[in-house]
Amino acid sequence: MRLHFPGPRNRYNVEDVIRSLGSLVTGVTDLQTPIRPLHASFYDFLTDKSRSHDFFVDGSLVQSDLAFASLRVMASKRRLRFNICSLQNSYLPNSSVPDLEQRVKDSIPAQLSYSSQFWGTHVSSTSFESSLAKEVEAFFDGERLLWWLEALALMKSLGGSVVTLLSITKWFSGHAEFTHVSDATRDTLCFVRTFATTILRSTPHLYLSVLPFAPRQSRMFRNFAAKFPSTLRIVAGHVDNWPQMEKIIHTNDEVRSVAMSPDGKRIACGLLDATIHVWDIETGEALYAPLRGHTCSVNSVAFSPDGRRIVSGSYDETVRVWDAKTGEALGSPLQGHTDKVQSVAISLDGKRIVSGSKDKTVRVWDMETCEALGVPLQGHTHAVHCAAISPDGKRIVSGSRDHTIRVWDMDTCEALGAPLQGHTSWVLCVTITPDGKRIVSGSSDTTIRVWDMETGEALCAPLQGHIDIVTSVAISPDGHRIVSGSDDKTVRVWDAKAGKALGSPLQGHTDDICSVAISPDGNRIVSSSLDRTIRVWITDAIAGKTSVAALQRHTWSVNSVAISPDGHSIVSGSDDEAVWVWDIETGKALVGPLEKHFSRVLSVAISLTGKGIVSGSAGNYIWMWNVETGKESGFLEGHTAGVLSVAISPDRNRIVSGSGDGTIRVWHIDTGMIFHLSRHSDVVRSVAISSDGHRIVSGSDDRTIRVWDMGTGKASSAPLQGHTDCVLSVAISPDVCRIVSGSRDKTIRVWNMGTGELLGAPLQGHTASVNAVAISSNGDLIVSGSDDQTVRVWDMQTGEEVGTPFRGHTKPVLSVAISPDCKRIVSGSMDTTIRVWDIDFLNQHRQFEAPAMCFSSNPAHALHCASSFLQDSNTPAPSCTNEEGWIVGPEGRLLLWIPLNFYPGAMDRMYAPGHTLVIPNNIPHLDLSRVAHGTSWHKCREE
């Protein structure tokens, strides 16, 4: 490194200096071994002028030389470079590269390793000088920046880049002429914090996956993506800016509690499986094996103020203390509670632990001896859900299922004043502001309240916004913001003084949020959830500067879809109890959620004017809705089981419904009159009304189809028999000449409406139950959806399948509809998505064979050389990512990684050939046609 020092004063022979120092330093006989003191006392001697005199070494004077040298070493002959360790296969995670450690040792010599890890330390330790600043500027302008991240990842030191980037950002502060360099360091910091886990998992994916997915407006993407042309291209849906959600950390069970270390570098979490995990917040990596000892769910964790210990409380009725550095248990479990421990807290001096339990008590423990101090704090009349300690350590605050908050004296264990009352349900969480003057609480009543610590009075109106119970609250270090987590799956941020919400809710969790925490610098929020993830959010994005639009979507199976008569919108009903109306072009929500059903919405229909919607639910009710106002216009009741199917007559005066109670009902909207049709002998799965409004067709679990006269309610013919299992869906042709039915027997049948005779052979091709059928408005096509996850199109006249099946859904297809212009198919699925398919695609590709790997509506975007990834395996090609965002092939091969914090839908849905839209529309169209992968991955970079 000395050869890269600036100036001539260092051009001496170092061997002459160290040859006689063998008893004091290493590296005397081997010039490839770094020179290091054998004992720290020699370093102390050299840097203490009063002791070393002529041998004094001024460390501050050499920092500049080392900074220049480190930067230049990284650009020298044995410099940083692309694929520095000659990794041969992008399908392998780093952990499966058998000789990776030796490759790193051979390819990254000591001086390069040192320079890569410590150049930032030397730069930040010297006074600002323009010449050094220009060297740093050049570093961030070139590909060397990417190669630096690659080398650090291979050395397992990528987390150190965060320290470097933060220190460099600070070093440049106040120097306006280098603002662009500060911007570069901040952008690189976002890049590392967002993508570190992936880069560490498989370093080739720094180039193959991470760089292409960097936000379009990010400096990293703008500067470097074009230099790697043989990587994926995002055709549509490229995120513009860094989102609020920085990263997702995946665990193997529900994450019941979360805490951050005082230095903001670690996250501790307690899981349902009785373990505690500790994570590096920068890289998302586990720091050591899970902490084991509890025998039930760990519902609360806390770090000691010095960061050296972790305290946990569990449903096993114990509190445990752990060494935060090693993960070892310290002492025996703290025993005394007689029911589940639901909360733990540590005093600011680190000497006391407080725990709250379902046994209605709060207990105080000595951190060192693990002994109980004083008597249990008794007064709550129900389970204690939460406890907190004031900053001065003099008071304890507890919240209970008895709807109250109590304040206690730490020393005397006596209650101070009367209970704080105001919440109308369980108090699940409490915290205290840094100045100790206010208490913040969250409750099952969905509100957050702020109280005066001294008087116990509420300081403002309840903070309202969550639509489900508030499970956790935290306060920023400056006391200005409150953060809350809820069973409504959102995190919210509030102005603590004004009591107003800041920005939009933070959305992304897919299940109840259990716990939230704020970093010591106030820049990050951490949340944990029953969805088995921990998510890290950036607080400077709360005001919406880099926010991602709130996701509007169904969260459970989409059971029924219908298309408006003008073909412009889609109506859907779901197990999530909601009805929505969507724009068929953009996928944006036009109306909804329409929420009056308090059970699964099983069926929807839309009137011929497009202004009225009818929905039936598992709760036996039928609701009517006005599309223009988005309000309900009434409801119908009478069925004694779920309403599985609804239809609206062409004159809009009657609604027909089929139910699990075996009946068909006709409801006269104007008069309110109801009449029943003779019963099927089993569940009625489907009903349809003819285009002239004169007849009703029904399909049932009794394996028959029946035709009824709308006016008289009488059967107009004998039951249509032929299916060998339940009839799940029926449709009537526009000319009222034919009936089409789909069955659990995997077939579709076409019947003569007048005679009831079967027309032709059953339509066969589906490999599982046919859940839905529809007929095009011109009567030429039949569309079907099945448990086999496909949508198929059939020629009505010939009974032949048109083209190949539409594939893309990842779970059973429950409903299908065809647009009035016969150009689009809409399908709803158990995978929670609605998909829109282009019928013309089949006409253009009648001999089309779906590519093995394609995540775009355009088959030309299919993966090049997919066979090398799939290797002729019998395993189906992956159609979406795993829970961590990886597209994984046979034998665990890693093809690509998609950031789920950018595209949360990619885990259960991707685009496929023939798609025009997927709702929710939060997934990218990917062009994989030029991707270099597997053993060819190194060709991704331009020569």
PDB file of N, CA and C in Angstrom, residues 90-93 198 201-202 205 208-209 213 232 852-856 863 866 869-870 876-900 906-911 924-928 931 933:
ATOM      1  N   SER A  90     -24.571 -18.838 -11.655  1.00  0.00           N
ATOM      2  CA  SER A  90     -25.460 -17.921 -10.932  1.00  0.00           C
ATOM      3  C   SER A  90     -26.601 -18.643 -10.231  1.00  0.00           C
ATOM      4  N   TYR A  91     -26.798 -19.926 -10.522  1.00  0.00           N
ATOM      5  CA  TYR A  91     -27.868 -20.683  -9.865  1.00  0.00           C
ATOM      6  C   TYR A  91     -27.528 -21.018  -8.411  1.00  0.00           C
ATOM      7  N   LEU A  92     -26.268 -20.923  -8.058  1.00  0.00           N
ATOM      8  CA  LEU A  92     -25.826 -21.360  -6.729  1.00  0.00           C
ATOM      9  C   LEU A  92     -25.818 -20.209  -5.731  1.00  0.00           C
ATOM     10  N   PRO A  93     -26.309 -20.449  -4.520  1.00  0.00           N
ATOM     11  CA  PRO A  93     -26.064 -19.477  -3.456  1.00  0.00           C
ATOM     12  C   PRO A  93     -24.592 -19.532  -3.066  1.00  0.00           C
ATOM     13  N   THR A 198     -29.870 -10.139  -0.453  1.00  0.00           N
ATOM     14  CA  THR A 198     -29.808 -10.845  -1.741  1.00  0.00           C
ATOM     15  C   THR A 198     -28.377 -10.949  -2.245  1.00  0.00           C
ATOM     16  N   ARG A 201     -26.643 -13.533  -0.358  1.00  0.00           N
ATOM     17  CA  ARG A 201     -27.140 -14.889  -0.638  1.00  0.00           C
ATOM     18  C   ARG A 201     -26.464 -15.454  -1.885  1.00  0.00           C
ATOM     19  N   SER A 202     -26.432 -14.672  -2.953  1.00  0.00           N
ATOM     20  CA  SER A 202     -25.817 -15.127  -4.197  1.00  0.00           C
ATOM     21  C   SER A 202     -25.275 -13.903  -4.922  1.00  0.00           C
ATOM     22  N   HIS A 205     -26.095 -12.186  -8.316  1.00  0.00           N
ATOM     23  CA  HIS A 205     -27.377 -11.502  -8.454  1.00  0.00           C
ATOM     24  C   HIS A 205     -27.302 -10.025  -8.086  1.00  0.00           C
ATOM     25  N   LEU A 208     -27.461  -9.533 -11.798  1.00  0.00           N
ATOM     26  CA  LEU A 208     -28.565 -10.157 -12.520  1.00  0.00           C
ATOM     27  C   LEU A 208     -29.941  -9.740 -11.995  1.00  0.00           C
ATOM     28  N   SER A 209     -30.058  -9.501 -10.694  1.00  0.00           N
ATOM     29  CA  SER A 209     -31.356  -9.224 -10.091  1.00  0.00           C
ATOM     30  C   SER A 209     -31.437  -7.853  -9.446  1.00  0.00           C
ATOM     31  N   PHE A 213     -33.478  -4.096 -10.769  1.00  0.00           N
ATOM     32  CA  PHE A 213     -34.647  -3.701  -9.985  1.00  0.00           C
ATOM     33  C   PHE A 213     -34.430  -2.431  -9.170  1.00  0.00           C
ATOM     34  N   LEU A 232     -32.230  -8.904 -16.937  1.00  0.00           N
ATOM     35  CA  LEU A 232     -33.659  -8.701 -17.149  1.00  0.00           C
ATOM     36  C   LEU A 232     -33.968  -7.225 -17.393  1.00  0.00           C
ATOM     37  N   ALA A 852     -41.539 -21.979 -21.403  1.00  0.00           N
ATOM     38  CA  ALA A 852     -41.331 -22.558 -20.071  1.00  0.00           C
ATOM     39  C   ALA A 852     -41.276 -21.488 -18.992  1.00  0.00           C
ATOM     40  N   MET A 853     -40.648 -20.366 -19.309  1.00  0.00           N
ATOM     41  CA  MET A 853     -40.487 -19.311 -18.319  1.00  0.00           C
ATOM     42  C   MET A 853     -40.780 -17.967 -18.977  1.00  0.00           C
ATOM     43  N   CYS A 854     -41.919 -17.382 -18.633  1.00  0.00           N
ATOM     44  CA  CYS A 854     -42.270 -16.078 -19.188  1.00  0.00           C
ATOM     45  C   CYS A 854     -43.080 -15.311 -18.164  1.00  0.00           C
ATOM     46  N   PHE A 855     -42.616 -14.122 -17.789  1.00  0.00           N
ATOM     47  CA  PHE A 855     -43.300 -13.283 -16.820  1.00  0.00           C
ATOM     48  C   PHE A 855     -43.715 -11.970 -17.473  1.00  0.00           C
ATOM     49  N   SER A 856     -44.283 -12.106 -18.661  1.00  0.00           N
ATOM     50  CA  SER A 856     -44.752 -10.957 -19.423  1.00  0.00           C
ATOM     51  C   SER A 856     -45.935 -11.406 -20.256  1.00  0.00           C
ATOM     52  N   LEU A 863     -37.766 -16.463 -21.119  1.00  0.00           N
ATOM     53  CA  LEU A 863     -36.377 -16.699 -20.750  1.00  0.00           C
ATOM     54  C   LEU A 863     -35.636 -17.428 -21.865  1.00  0.00           C
ATOM     55  N   ALA A 866     -34.194 -21.547 -21.377  1.00  0.00           N
ATOM     56  CA  ALA A 866     -34.821 -21.960 -20.116  1.00  0.00           C
ATOM     57  C   ALA A 866     -34.490 -23.399 -19.763  1.00  0.00           C
ATOM     58  N   PHE A 869     -31.927 -24.009 -17.149  1.00  0.00           N
ATOM     59  CA  PHE A 869     -32.383 -23.756 -15.777  1.00  0.00           C
ATOM     60  C   PHE A 869     -33.251 -24.906 -15.285  1.00  0.00           C
ATOM     61  N   LEU A 870     -34.153 -25.368 -16.145  1.00  0.00           N
ATOM     62  CA  LEU A 870     -35.077 -26.434 -15.751  1.00  0.00           C
ATOM     63  C   LEU A 870     -34.458 -27.817 -15.889  1.00  0.00           C
ATOM     64  N   PRO A 876     -42.723 -28.645 -12.431  1.00  0.00           N
ATOM     65  CA  PRO A 876     -43.252 -27.536 -13.237  1.00  0.00           C
ATOM     66  C   PRO A 876     -42.398 -26.280 -13.068  1.00  0.00           C
ATOM     67  N   ALA A 877     -42.295 -25.511 -14.141  1.00  0.00           N
ATOM     68  CA  ALA A 877     -41.552 -24.251 -14.074  1.00  0.00           C
ATOM     69  C   ALA A 877     -42.226 -23.329 -13.065  1.00  0.00           C
ATOM     70  N   PRO A 878     -41.473 -22.626 -12.243  1.00  0.00           N
ATOM     71  CA  PRO A 878     -42.081 -21.734 -11.253  1.00  0.00           C
ATOM     72  C   PRO A 878     -42.855 -20.617 -11.937  1.00  0.00           C
ATOM     73  N   SER A 879     -44.027 -20.299 -11.402  1.00  0.00           N
ATOM     74  CA  SER A 879     -44.857 -19.252 -11.978  1.00  0.00           C
ATOM     75  C   SER A 879     -44.885 -17.996 -11.119  1.00  0.00           C
ATOM     76  N   CYS A 880     -44.208 -18.046  -9.984  1.00  0.00           N
ATOM     77  CA  CYS A 880     -44.116 -16.878  -9.112  1.00  0.00           C
ATOM     78  C   CYS A 880     -42.923 -17.101  -8.186  1.00  0.00           C
ATOM     79  N   THR A 881     -42.692 -16.165  -7.283  1.00  0.00           N
ATOM     80  CA  THR A 881     -41.524 -16.263  -6.408  1.00  0.00           C
ATOM     81  C   THR A 881     -41.847 -17.051  -5.143  1.00  0.00           C
ATOM     82  N   ASN A 882     -40.792 -17.418  -4.416  1.00  0.00           N
ATOM     83  CA  ASN A 882     -41.017 -17.972  -3.083  1.00  0.00           C
ATOM     84  C   ASN A 882     -41.210 -16.815  -2.108  1.00  0.00           C
ATOM     85  N   GLU A 883     -41.343 -17.118  -0.821  1.00  0.00           N
ATOM     86  CA  GLU A 883     -41.677 -16.083   0.152  1.00  0.00           C
ATOM     87  C   GLU A 883     -40.567 -15.047   0.329  1.00  0.00           C
ATOM     88  N   GLU A 884     -39.350 -15.355  -0.134  1.00  0.00           N
ATOM     89  CA  GLU A 884     -38.257 -14.400  -0.032  1.00  0.00           C
ATOM     90  C   GLU A 884     -38.028 -13.634  -1.334  1.00  0.00           C
ATOM     91  N   GLY A 885     -38.825 -13.936  -2.354  1.00  0.00           N
ATOM     92  CA  GLY A 885     -38.701 -13.212  -3.607  1.00  0.00           C
ATOM     93  C   GLY A 885     -37.897 -13.924  -4.676  1.00  0.00           C
ATOM     94  N   TRP A 886     -37.379 -15.117  -4.377  1.00  0.00           N
ATOM     95  CA  TRP A 886     -36.567 -15.849  -5.357  1.00  0.00           C
ATOM     96  C   TRP A 886     -37.439 -16.684  -6.284  1.00  0.00           C
ATOM     97  N   ILE A 887     -37.075 -16.705  -7.554  1.00  0.00           N
ATOM     98  CA  ILE A 887     -37.648 -17.652  -8.497  1.00  0.00           C
ATOM     99  C   ILE A 887     -36.713 -18.848  -8.501  1.00  0.00           C
ATOM    100  N   VAL A 888     -37.197 -19.945  -7.955  1.00  0.00           N
ATOM    101  CA  VAL A 888     -36.348 -21.105  -7.682  1.00  0.00           C
ATOM    102  C   VAL A 888     -36.775 -22.271  -8.565  1.00  0.00           C
ATOM    103  N   GLY A 889     -35.799 -22.903  -9.168  1.00  0.00           N
ATOM    104  CA  GLY A 889     -36.059 -24.037 -10.039  1.00  0.00           C
ATOM    105  C   GLY A 889     -35.719 -25.361  -9.373  1.00  0.00           C
ATOM    106  N   PRO A 890     -35.616 -26.405 -10.162  1.00  0.00           N
ATOM    107  CA  PRO A 890     -35.272 -27.727  -9.625  1.00  0.00           C
ATOM    108  C   PRO A 890     -33.955 -27.689  -8.852  1.00  0.00           C
ATOM    109  N   GLU A 891     -33.907 -28.480  -7.795  1.00  0.00           N
ATOM    110  CA  GLU A 891     -32.708 -28.604  -6.964  1.00  0.00           C
ATOM    111  C   GLU A 891     -32.268 -27.266  -6.378  1.00  0.00           C
ATOM    112  N   GLY A 892     -33.236 -26.363  -6.192  1.00  0.00           N
ATOM    113  CA  GLY A 892     -32.933 -25.096  -5.531  1.00  0.00           C
ATOM    114  C   GLY A 892     -32.192 -24.082  -6.378  1.00  0.00           C
ATOM    115  N   ARG A 893     -32.192 -24.259  -7.708  1.00  0.00           N
ATOM    116  CA  ARG A 893     -31.475 -23.308  -8.570  1.00  0.00           C
ATOM    117  C   ARG A 893     -32.105 -21.916  -8.469  1.00  0.00           C
ATOM    118  N   LEU A 894     -31.259 -20.915  -8.330  1.00  0.00           N
ATOM    119  CA  LEU A 894     -31.715 -19.536  -8.212  1.00  0.00           C
ATOM    120  C   LEU A 894     -31.660 -18.871  -9.580  1.00  0.00           C
ATOM    121  N   LEU A 895     -32.824 -18.547 -10.134  1.00  0.00           N
ATOM    122  CA  LEU A 895     -32.843 -17.881 -11.435  1.00  0.00           C
ATOM    123  C   LEU A 895     -32.776 -16.371 -11.272  1.00  0.00           C
ATOM    124  N   LEU A 896     -33.722 -15.829 -10.535  1.00  0.00           N
ATOM    125  CA  LEU A 896     -33.818 -14.389 -10.338  1.00  0.00           C
ATOM    126  C   LEU A 896     -34.394 -14.104  -8.965  1.00  0.00           C
ATOM    127  N   TRP A 897     -34.187 -12.881  -8.529  1.00  0.00           N
ATOM    128  CA  TRP A 897     -34.794 -12.418  -7.283  1.00  0.00           C
ATOM    129  C   TRP A 897     -35.589 -11.156  -7.580  1.00  0.00           C
ATOM    130  N   ILE A 898     -36.806 -11.104  -7.041  1.00  0.00           N
ATOM    131  CA  ILE A 898     -37.673  -9.939  -7.218  1.00  0.00           C
ATOM    132  C   ILE A 898     -37.928  -9.332  -5.843  1.00  0.00           C
ATOM    133  N   PRO A 899     -37.679  -8.026  -5.663  1.00  0.00           N
ATOM    134  CA  PRO A 899     -37.862  -7.408  -4.342  1.00  0.00           C
ATOM    135  C   PRO A 899     -39.341  -7.302  -3.972  1.00  0.00           C
ATOM    136  N   LEU A 900     -39.758  -8.065  -2.991  1.00  0.00           N
ATOM    137  CA  LEU A 900     -41.163  -8.086  -2.596  1.00  0.00           C
ATOM    138  C   LEU A 900     -41.573  -6.803  -1.885  1.00  0.00           C
ATOM    139  N   ALA A 906     -45.724 -10.316  -6.235  1.00  0.00           N
ATOM    140  CA  ALA A 906     -44.963 -11.292  -7.024  1.00  0.00           C
ATOM    141  C   ALA A 906     -44.897 -12.661  -6.359  1.00  0.00           C
ATOM    142  N   MET A 907     -45.199 -12.724  -5.073  1.00  0.00           N
ATOM    143  CA  MET A 907     -45.115 -14.007  -4.379  1.00  0.00           C
ATOM    144  C   MET A 907     -46.232 -14.956  -4.805  1.00  0.00           C
ATOM    145  N   ASP A 908     -47.365 -14.401  -5.280  1.00  0.00           N
ATOM    146  CA  ASP A 908     -48.429 -15.305  -5.700  1.00  0.00           C
ATOM    147  C   ASP A 908     -49.005 -14.959  -7.066  1.00  0.00           C
ATOM    148  N   ARG A 909     -48.346 -14.065  -7.792  1.00  0.00           N
ATOM    149  CA  ARG A 909     -48.833 -13.766  -9.135  1.00  0.00           C
ATOM    150  C   ARG A 909     -47.758 -13.065  -9.952  1.00  0.00           C
ATOM    151  N   MET A 910     -47.663 -13.458 -11.201  1.00  0.00           N
ATOM    152  CA  MET A 910     -46.800 -12.801 -12.172  1.00  0.00           C
ATOM    153  C   MET A 910     -47.566 -12.733 -13.487  1.00  0.00           C
ATOM    154  N   TYR A 911     -47.103 -11.870 -14.372  1.00  0.00           N
ATOM    155  CA  TYR A 911     -47.716 -11.824 -15.701  1.00  0.00           C
ATOM    156  C   TYR A 911     -47.363 -13.082 -16.480  1.00  0.00           C
ATOM    157  N   PRO A 924     -44.409  -6.500 -11.896  1.00  0.00           N
ATOM    158  CA  PRO A 924     -43.770  -5.993 -13.112  1.00  0.00           C
ATOM    159  C   PRO A 924     -43.932  -6.940 -14.304  1.00  0.00           C
ATOM    160  N   HIS A 925     -43.878  -6.372 -15.500  1.00  0.00           N
ATOM    161  CA  HIS A 925     -43.709  -7.164 -16.723  1.00  0.00           C
ATOM    162  C   HIS A 925     -42.201  -7.309 -16.932  1.00  0.00           C
ATOM    163  N   LEU A 926     -41.720  -8.528 -17.052  1.00  0.00           N
ATOM    164  CA  LEU A 926     -40.275  -8.748 -17.172  1.00  0.00           C
ATOM    165  C   LEU A 926     -39.919  -9.319 -18.545  1.00  0.00           C
ATOM    166  N   ASP A 927     -38.916  -8.720 -19.151  1.00  0.00           N
ATOM    167  CA  ASP A 927     -38.345  -9.258 -20.387  1.00  0.00           C
ATOM    168  C   ASP A 927     -37.099 -10.047 -20.005  1.00  0.00           C
ATOM    169  N   LEU A 928     -37.185 -11.371 -20.142  1.00  0.00           N
ATOM    170  CA  LEU A 928     -36.067 -12.242 -19.762  1.00  0.00           C
ATOM    171  C   LEU A 928     -35.312 -12.762 -20.983  1.00  0.00           C
ATOM    172  N   VAL A 931     -31.457 -12.451 -20.784  1.00  0.00           N
ATOM    173  CA  VAL A 931     -30.790 -12.719 -19.509  1.00  0.00           C
ATOM    174  C   VAL A 931     -29.722 -13.799 -19.661  1.00  0.00           C
ATOM    175  N   HIS A 933     -27.669 -16.415 -17.747  1.00  0.00           N
ATOM    176  CA  HIS A 933     -27.896 -17.065 -16.451  1.00  0.00           C
ATOM    177  C   HIS A 933     -27.146 -18.382 -16.397  1.00  0.00           C
TER     178      HIS A 933
END
